Tab-separated table of C-alpha atoms and ligand atoms in Angstrom:
chain	number	residue	atom	x	y	z
V	1	UNK	CA	18.413	-9.648	-0.104
V	2	UNK	CA	15.567	-8.658	2.221
V	3	UNK	CA	12.238	-7.515	0.864
V	4	UNK	CA	12.420	-3.774	0.049
V	5	UNK	CA	10.700	-1.068	2.103
V	6	UNK	CA	8.679	1.786	0.636
V	7	UNK	CA	7.534	4.703	2.793
V	8	UNK	CA	3.791	5.388	2.611
V	9	UNK	CA	2.291	8.865	2.893
V	10	UNK	CA	-1.465	8.482	3.285
V	11	UNK	CA	-1.368	10.358	6.608
V	12	UNK	CA	0.701	13.291	5.351
V	13	UNK	CA	-0.519	16.880	4.936
V	14	UNK	CA	-2.052	19.708	6.991
V	15	UNK	CA	-5.331	17.759	7.259
V	16	UNK	CA	-3.625	14.408	7.825
V	17	UNK	CA	-1.810	13.282	10.964
V	18	UNK	CA	1.678	14.407	9.943
V	19	UNK	CA	0.580	18.010	9.661
V	20	UNK	CA	3.752	20.003	9.108
V	21	UNK	CA	6.431	19.847	6.469
V	22	UNK	CA	9.066	19.888	9.262
V	23	UNK	CA	7.611	16.731	10.832
V	24	UNK	CA	7.434	15.033	7.449
V	25	UNK	CA	10.992	16.046	6.648
V	26	UNK	CA	12.178	14.396	9.910
V	27	UNK	CA	10.256	11.246	8.956
V	28	UNK	CA	11.930	11.174	5.532
V	29	UNK	CA	15.349	11.605	7.161
V	30	UNK	CA	14.674	8.747	9.569
V	31	UNK	CA	13.578	6.452	6.736
V	32	UNK	CA	16.634	7.431	4.682
V	33	UNK	CA	18.979	6.884	7.638
V	34	UNK	CA	17.926	3.217	7.609
V	35	UNK	CA	19.163	2.895	4.027
V	36	UNK	CA	15.762	3.292	2.304
V	37	UNK	CA	15.093	5.514	-0.689
V	38	UNK	CA	11.684	4.523	-2.102
V	39	UNK	CA	8.583	6.691	-1.468
V	40	UNK	CA	4.909	6.158	-2.235
V	41	UNK	CA	2.189	8.771	-2.531
V	42	UNK	CA	-1.074	9.426	-4.386
V	43	UNK	CA	-3.284	12.215	-5.740
V	44	UNK	CA	-5.728	11.228	-3.003
V	45	UNK	CA	-3.504	11.593	0.091
V	46	UNK	CA	-4.483	12.356	2.750
V	47	UNK	CA	-8.026	11.047	2.158
V	48	UNK	CA	-10.464	13.917	1.760
V	49	UNK	CA	-7.700	16.452	1.093
V	50	UNK	CA	-6.152	15.484	-2.233
V	51	UNK	CA	-2.791	16.906	-3.176
V	52	UNK	CA	-1.537	17.766	0.308
V	53	UNK	CA	0.992	14.911	0.558
V	54	UNK	CA	2.229	15.575	-2.979
V	55	UNK	CA	2.646	19.264	-2.174
V	56	UNK	CA	4.879	18.478	0.826
V	57	UNK	CA	6.930	16.044	-1.295
V	58	UNK	CA	7.332	18.653	-4.042
V	59	UNK	CA	8.262	21.433	-1.625
V	60	UNK	CA	10.888	19.161	-0.059
V	61	UNK	CA	12.284	18.307	-3.526
V	62	UNK	CA	12.701	14.718	-2.411
V	63	UNK	CA	14.084	13.400	-5.693
V	64	UNK	CA	16.807	16.069	-5.949
V	65	UNK	CA	20.285	14.560	-6.410
V	66	UNK	CA	18.726	11.083	-6.455
V	67	UNK	CA	18.035	11.101	-2.703
V	68	UNK	CA	14.684	9.319	-3.102
V	69	UNK	CA	12.700	7.665	-5.883
V	70	UNK	CA	9.049	8.581	-5.934
V	71	UNK	CA	5.897	6.745	-7.006
V	72	UNK	CA	2.434	8.269	-7.232
V	73	UNK	CA	-1.091	7.274	-8.229
V	74	UNK	CA	-3.528	9.130	-10.465
V	75	UNK	CA	-6.895	10.458	-9.291
V	76	UNK	CA	-9.172	7.456	-8.783
V	77	UNK	CA	-12.157	6.311	-6.678
V	78	UNK	CA	-14.448	8.648	-8.668
V	79	UNK	CA	-16.575	7.621	-11.644
V	80	UNK	CA	-14.973	8.902	-14.832
V	81	UNK	CA	-11.594	9.615	-13.207
V	82	UNK	CA	-9.885	7.231	-15.625
V	83	UNK	CA	-11.238	8.790	-18.822
V	84	UNK	CA	-8.242	9.643	-21.024
V	85	UNK	CA	-8.474	13.417	-20.550
V	86	UNK	CA	-9.022	13.071	-16.775
V	87	UNK	CA	-5.898	10.913	-16.395
V	88	UNK	CA	-3.888	13.503	-18.342
V	89	UNK	CA	-5.273	16.365	-16.213
V	90	UNK	CA	-4.491	14.450	-13.027
V	91	UNK	CA	-0.888	13.702	-14.032
V	92	UNK	CA	-0.250	17.261	-15.169
V	93	UNK	CA	-1.412	18.632	-11.809
V	94	UNK	CA	0.543	15.985	-9.880
V	95	UNK	CA	3.867	16.569	-11.641
V	96	UNK	CA	3.414	20.294	-11.064
V	97	UNK	CA	2.796	19.775	-7.341
V	98	UNK	CA	5.687	17.329	-7.084
V	99	UNK	CA	7.925	19.795	-8.990
V	100	UNK	CA	9.275	17.042	-11.252
V	101	UNK	CA	9.108	16.196	-14.975
V	102	UNK	CA	8.477	12.520	-14.288
V	103	UNK	CA	7.953	10.005	-11.492
V	104	UNK	CA	9.422	6.539	-11.023
V	105	UNK	CA	6.100	4.636	-11.015
V	106	UNK	CA	2.693	5.930	-12.044
V	107	UNK	CA	-0.249	3.877	-10.747
V	108	UNK	CA	-3.896	3.563	-11.509
V	109	UNK	CA	-4.956	3.595	-7.846
V	110	UNK	CA	-8.125	1.495	-8.116
V	111	UNK	CA	-10.343	0.286	-10.944
V	112	UNK	CA	-12.647	2.848	-12.546
V	113	UNK	CA	-15.111	0.460	-14.172
V	114	UNK	CA	-17.192	3.304	-15.632
V	115	UNK	CA	-14.496	3.813	-18.295
V	116	UNK	CA	-13.194	1.114	-20.640
V	117	UNK	CA	-9.869	-0.195	-19.383
V	118	UNK	CA	-8.627	0.018	-22.971
V	119	UNK	CA	-9.165	3.806	-22.979
V	120	UNK	CA	-7.389	4.216	-19.610
V	121	UNK	CA	-4.496	1.959	-20.591
V	122	UNK	CA	-4.061	3.803	-23.900
V	123	UNK	CA	-3.916	7.145	-22.070
V	124	UNK	CA	-1.322	5.729	-19.673
V	125	UNK	CA	0.718	4.515	-22.646
V	126	UNK	CA	0.635	8.007	-24.231
V	127	UNK	CA	1.985	9.505	-20.981
V	128	UNK	CA	4.644	6.800	-20.894
V	129	UNK	CA	5.728	7.711	-24.433
V	130	UNK	CA	5.958	11.340	-23.286
V	131	UNK	CA	8.376	10.246	-20.536
V	132	UNK	CA	6.133	11.177	-17.591
V	133	UNK	CA	7.027	7.986	-15.683
V	134	UNK	CA	9.383	5.016	-15.861
V	135	UNK	CA	7.173	2.166	-14.661
V	136	UNK	CA	3.440	1.544	-14.824
V	137	UNK	CA	1.745	0.220	-11.699
V	138	UNK	CA	-1.774	-0.919	-10.899
V	139	UNK	CA	-3.475	-1.280	-7.544
V	140	UNK	CA	-6.569	-3.035	-6.208
V	141	UNK	CA	-7.513	-4.634	-9.561
V	142	UNK	CA	-9.090	-8.101	-9.721
V	143	UNK	CA	-6.986	-10.988	-11.119
V	144	UNK	CA	-8.786	-11.062	-14.489
V	145	UNK	CA	-8.333	-7.297	-14.794
V	146	UNK	CA	-4.595	-7.647	-14.169
V	147	UNK	CA	-4.440	-10.203	-16.969
V	148	UNK	CA	-6.346	-7.775	-19.198
V	149	UNK	CA	-3.570	-5.184	-18.778
V	150	UNK	CA	-0.937	-7.789	-19.616
V	151	UNK	CA	-2.855	-8.926	-22.703
V	152	UNK	CA	-3.392	-5.381	-24.027
V	153	UNK	CA	0.265	-4.567	-23.458
V	154	UNK	CA	1.243	-7.609	-25.546
V	155	UNK	CA	-1.383	-6.989	-28.217
V	156	UNK	CA	-0.719	-3.282	-28.809
V	157	UNK	CA	2.875	-2.953	-27.590
V	158	UNK	CA	1.703	-0.691	-24.745
V	159	UNK	CA	3.519	-0.322	-21.441
V	160	UNK	CA	2.756	-3.319	-19.208
V	161	UNK	CA	2.228	-3.107	-15.445
V	162	UNK	CA	5.422	-4.021	-13.623
V	163	UNK	CA	4.154	-3.637	-10.054
V	164	UNK	CA	0.921	-4.006	-8.109
V	165	UNK	CA	-0.046	-2.457	-4.761
V	166	UNK	CA	-2.371	-4.692	-2.821
V	167	UNK	CA	-3.610	-5.563	0.649
V	168	UNK	CA	-1.361	-8.179	2.278
V	169	UNK	CA	-0.787	-8.900	5.960
V	170	UNK	CA	-1.132	-11.787	8.420
V	171	UNK	CA	-4.947	-11.507	8.355
V	172	UNK	CA	-5.295	-10.694	4.631
V	173	UNK	CA	-3.505	-13.348	2.601
V	174	UNK	CA	-5.872	-14.028	-0.278
V	175	UNK	CA	-3.382	-12.439	-2.665
V	176	UNK	CA	-1.192	-15.516	-2.185
V	177	UNK	CA	-3.542	-17.720	-4.177
V	178	UNK	CA	-5.531	-15.210	-6.223
V	179	UNK	CA	-2.903	-12.739	-7.431
V	180	UNK	CA	0.657	-13.898	-6.777
V	181	UNK	CA	0.664	-16.718	-9.361
V	182	UNK	CA	-0.239	-14.096	-11.998
V	183	UNK	CA	2.436	-11.692	-10.768
V	184	UNK	CA	5.122	-14.367	-10.848
V	185	UNK	CA	4.193	-15.436	-14.369
V	186	UNK	CA	4.159	-11.889	-15.736
V	187	UNK	CA	7.055	-10.299	-13.820
V	188	UNK	CA	4.894	-7.992	-11.750
V	189	UNK	CA	6.370	-7.019	-8.383
V	190	UNK	CA	3.996	-7.121	-5.410
V	191	UNK	CA	3.996	-4.197	-2.993
V	192	UNK	CA	2.075	-5.035	0.197
V	193	UNK	CA	0.041	-2.226	1.709
V	194	UNK	CA	-1.525	-2.049	5.180
V	195	UNK	CA	1.075	-4.382	6.731
V	196	UNK	CA	-0.443	-3.645	10.152
V	197	UNK	CA	-4.018	-3.799	8.838
V	198	UNK	CA	-4.164	-0.029	9.368
V	199	UNK	CA	-3.629	-0.473	13.119
V	200	UNK	CA	-6.102	-3.336	13.624
V	201	UNK	CA	-3.448	-5.503	15.295
V	202	UNK	CA	-2.625	-2.978	18.026
V	203	UNK	CA	-5.108	-0.124	18.271
V	204	UNK	CA	-8.536	-1.741	18.027
V	205	UNK	CA	-10.389	-3.656	20.739
V	206	UNK	CA	-13.423	-5.857	20.116
V	207	UNK	CA	-15.891	-4.020	22.336
V	208	UNK	CA	-14.501	-0.499	22.251
V	209	UNK	CA	-15.283	2.214	19.694
V	210	UNK	CA	-12.351	2.863	17.338
V	211	UNK	CA	-10.378	6.078	17.990
V	212	UNK	CA	-12.048	9.128	16.414
V	213	UNK	CA	-10.108	10.409	13.424
V	214	UNK	CA	-8.202	7.102	13.120
V	215	UNK	CA	-8.167	4.633	10.216
V	216	UNK	CA	-11.322	2.884	11.563
V	217	UNK	CA	-13.392	5.998	12.297
V	218	UNK	CA	-16.765	5.087	10.715
V	219	UNK	CA	-17.493	8.714	9.806
V	220	UNK	CA	-14.763	8.587	7.126
V	221	UNK	CA	-14.605	6.799	3.758
V	222	UNK	CA	-11.446	4.931	4.808
V	223	UNK	CA	-12.910	4.035	8.192
V	224	UNK	CA	-15.955	2.463	6.592
V	225	UNK	CA	-13.765	0.512	4.180
V	226	UNK	CA	-11.444	-0.710	6.936
V	227	UNK	CA	-14.329	-1.716	9.208
V	228	UNK	CA	-15.894	-3.665	6.327
V	229	UNK	CA	-12.615	-5.488	5.854
V	230	UNK	CA	-11.560	-6.216	9.424
V	231	UNK	CA	-14.443	-5.895	11.896
V	232	UNK	CA	-15.379	-9.589	11.930
V	233	UNK	CA	-15.547	-11.883	14.974
V	234	UNK	CA	-13.040	-14.300	13.453
V	235	UNK	CA	-10.491	-11.526	12.881
V	236	UNK	CA	-10.846	-10.121	16.405
V	237	UNK	CA	-10.304	-13.658	17.722
V	238	UNK	CA	-7.250	-14.041	15.472
V	239	UNK	CA	-5.642	-10.901	16.896
V	240	UNK	CA	-6.362	-12.078	20.455
V	241	UNK	CA	-4.734	-15.476	19.686
V	242	UNK	CA	-1.722	-13.745	18.208
V	243	UNK	CA	-1.423	-11.570	21.305
V	244	UNK	CA	-1.307	-14.688	23.501
V	245	UNK	CA	1.532	-16.415	21.633
V	246	UNK	CA	3.388	-13.112	21.226
V	247	UNK	CA	3.210	-12.537	24.978
V	248	UNK	CA	4.975	-15.868	25.612
V	249	UNK	CA	7.929	-14.589	23.599
V	250	UNK	CA	7.653	-10.896	24.485
V	251	UNK	CA	6.938	-10.000	20.849
V	252	UNK	CA	4.059	-7.554	20.250
V	253	UNK	CA	1.499	-8.115	17.478
V	254	UNK	CA	2.875	-5.356	15.249
V	255	UNK	CA	6.360	-6.868	15.427
V	256	UNK	CA	4.960	-10.287	14.535
V	257	UNK	CA	3.068	-8.791	11.592
V	258	UNK	CA	6.053	-6.902	10.171
V	259	UNK	CA	8.647	-9.612	10.763
V	260	UNK	CA	6.329	-12.237	9.268
V	261	UNK	CA	5.859	-10.132	6.120
V	262	UNK	CA	9.572	-9.546	5.728
V	263	UNK	CA	10.858	-13.042	6.516
V	264	UNK	CA	8.075	-15.635	6.220
V	265	UNK	CA	5.460	-14.375	3.757
V	266	UNK	CA	5.444	-14.984	0.025
V	267	UNK	CA	7.136	-11.642	-0.644
V	268	UNK	CA	10.516	-12.101	-2.261
V	269	UNK	CA	13.334	-10.141	-3.951
V	270	UNK	CA	11.859	-7.293	-5.962
V	271	UNK	CA	8.672	-7.170	-3.829
V	272	UNK	CA	8.189	-4.594	-1.084
V	273	UNK	CA	6.357	-3.646	2.099
V	274	UNK	CA	4.661	-0.237	2.195
V	275	UNK	CA	5.463	1.084	5.646
V	276	UNK	CA	2.678	2.974	7.436
V	277	UNK	CA	2.765	5.380	10.414
V	278	UNK	CA	0.890	8.348	11.745
V	279	UNK	CA	3.843	9.885	13.586
V	280	UNK	CA	7.620	9.559	13.747
V	281	UNK	CA	7.528	7.392	16.881
V	282	UNK	CA	5.462	4.745	15.109
V	283	UNK	CA	7.796	4.790	12.120
V	284	UNK	CA	10.834	4.424	14.370
V	285	UNK	CA	9.267	1.426	16.085
V	286	UNK	CA	8.210	-0.178	12.795
V	287	UNK	CA	11.699	0.222	11.306
V	288	UNK	CA	13.125	-1.401	14.416
V	289	UNK	CA	10.752	-4.361	14.087
V	290	UNK	CA	11.503	-4.632	10.364
V	291	UNK	CA	15.207	-4.723	11.173
V	292	UNK	CA	14.746	-7.700	13.479
V	293	UNK	CA	15.206	-11.196	12.087
V	294	UNK	CA	12.873	-14.099	11.442
V	295	UNK	CA	10.297	-15.101	14.073
V	296	UNK	CA	10.468	-18.149	16.344
V	297	UNK	CA	9.087	-21.179	14.489
V	298	UNK	CA	6.177	-21.610	16.946
V	299	UNK	CA	4.894	-18.130	16.130
V	300	UNK	CA	5.110	-18.772	12.394
V	301	UNK	CA	3.062	-21.928	12.902
V	302	UNK	CA	0.428	-20.039	14.898
V	303	UNK	CA	0.244	-17.364	12.180
V	304	UNK	CA	-0.452	-20.109	9.604
V	305	UNK	CA	-2.999	-21.801	11.863
V	306	UNK	CA	-4.768	-18.492	12.418
V	307	UNK	CA	-4.906	-17.919	8.667
V	308	UNK	CA	-6.492	-21.348	8.105
V	309	UNK	CA	-9.153	-20.452	10.648
V	310	UNK	CA	-10.020	-17.000	9.243
V	311	UNK	CA	-9.468	-17.214	5.512
V	312	UNK	CA	-13.197	-17.327	4.666
V	313	UNK	CA	-13.769	-14.136	6.668
V	314	UNK	CA	-10.647	-12.339	5.517
V	315	UNK	CA	-10.792	-9.287	3.229
V	316	UNK	CA	-10.810	-9.829	-0.531
V	317	UNK	CA	-7.430	-9.619	-2.265
V	318	UNK	CA	-8.695	-6.817	-4.525
V	319	UNK	CA	-11.534	-4.265	-4.785
A	401	NAP	N1	-2.829	1.373	-3.103
A	401	NAP	C1	-3.699	1.501	-2.137
A	401	NAP	O1	-4.929	1.453	-2.341
A	401	NAP	C2	-3.209	1.704	-0.729
A	401	NAP	C3	-4.090	1.475	0.346
A	401	NAP	C4	-3.609	1.685	1.646
A	401	NAP	C5	-2.308	2.105	1.828
A	401	NAP	N2	-1.490	2.332	0.743
A	401	NAP	C6	-0.095	2.805	0.946
A	401	NAP	O2	0.524	1.965	1.894
A	401	NAP	C7	1.005	2.736	2.986
A	401	NAP	C8	0.894	1.917	4.252
A	401	NAP	O3	-0.454	1.494	4.455
A	401	NAP	P1	-1.165	1.748	5.842
A	401	NAP	O4	-1.010	3.177	6.226
A	401	NAP	O5	-2.528	1.181	5.764
A	401	NAP	O6	-0.204	0.851	6.782
A	401	NAP	P2	-0.414	0.205	8.209
A	401	NAP	O7	0.927	0.193	8.839
A	401	NAP	O8	-1.153	-1.066	8.101
A	401	NAP	O9	-1.369	1.209	8.976
A	401	NAP	C9	-0.921	2.459	9.430
A	401	NAP	C10	-1.694	2.783	10.711
A	401	NAP	O10	-1.411	1.770	11.682
A	401	NAP	C11	-1.175	2.361	12.925
A	401	NAP	N3	0.242	2.127	13.265
A	401	NAP	C12	1.330	2.091	12.446
A	401	NAP	N4	2.450	1.842	13.155
A	401	NAP	C13	2.070	1.718	14.443
A	401	NAP	C14	2.769	1.456	15.635
A	401	NAP	N5	4.084	1.243	15.649
A	401	NAP	N6	2.050	1.403	16.800
A	401	NAP	C15	0.715	1.605	16.809
A	401	NAP	N7	-0.005	1.854	15.695
A	401	NAP	C16	0.664	1.907	14.527
A	401	NAP	C17	-1.475	3.840	12.815
A	401	NAP	O11	-2.840	4.012	13.162
A	401	NAP	P3	-3.326	5.349	13.971
A	401	NAP	O12	-3.452	6.389	12.902
A	401	NAP	O13	-4.636	4.913	14.564
A	401	NAP	O14	-2.271	5.660	14.989
A	401	NAP	C18	-1.252	4.098	11.330
A	401	NAP	O15	-2.011	5.160	10.827
A	401	NAP	C19	0.162	4.019	2.952
A	401	NAP	O16	0.783	5.096	3.598
A	401	NAP	C20	-0.002	4.230	1.476
A	401	NAP	O17	1.143	4.897	0.943
A	401	NAP	C21	-1.917	2.116	-0.517
């Protein structure tokens, strides 16, 4: 069975790139027409305009008649956001926007280290007992923090995390050694986000300013984060190398990145790729690439060689 696909939505909403509910509806139909039913969103999306993606998803009633399953993430990236009462407030508002009684997976989006993890985990467990979600997910946590959730779940009988969203692509593979052994031991599925490094493999050139309003725009929170992760000499060189071998075979960088993740990475049954896009054309192309088979062996070898050369400069596995 191939690795599952989950549709992302961090560009969705009137202030995102997919601005209208009609355009988003067409994107959902395209994704569904390829046999996919799993959606991902968050309180935060699109960045700077929380709630807009969830509002579209709720207005489209995406889970009606079991058409899609829907995951979301609680308000995060703000000190105090994971205090018990703040988590409850966040989830109440999110379910209302999504027009559902419960979601499939509820995530803590990123660590809030200003609140004890025990308090946050306990609040999550209370919501689980109330039936607000079926599976608990965590995202961007450090390896020892993941183990902390597993230990508390065992100690108190609380809901344990059963999936983790983390950065994983051809230039960001630290999860393989730092996180995956933990996931395998504790039955936590790994969902890889930013499979195209937010566009770094195709849209960014070493000596040119990144497109304004794009994922690397330094005037935005996300842009600063992405630049910190990817704007390194070694990573620019890696993308150039990849382009050269891809050209020999007529396979563009984005196709290499997606096909590698699906067929050659350490993702396996039960894991998933979070598919990104900022318009329907990009999604169509990405689904086409994802539907293609394994890569020629020489390309796989170059991808591994590139990783050996850049791993000290590559982004951390977690925040
Ligand atoms: N848990 C977390 O903290 C976390 C973090 C990040 C993402 N996620 C989830 O994972 C999903 C996917 O992540 P991502 O958006 O970073 O994925 P991604 O595919 O790595 O990046 C998406 C960006 O890449 C560019 N792109 C995508 N397809 C393209 C194509 N065919 N041709 C040219 N450029 C293309 C676009 O950039 P332009 O906008 O410049 O065109 C697009 O906005 C998100 O939607 C979100 O649901 C979760």
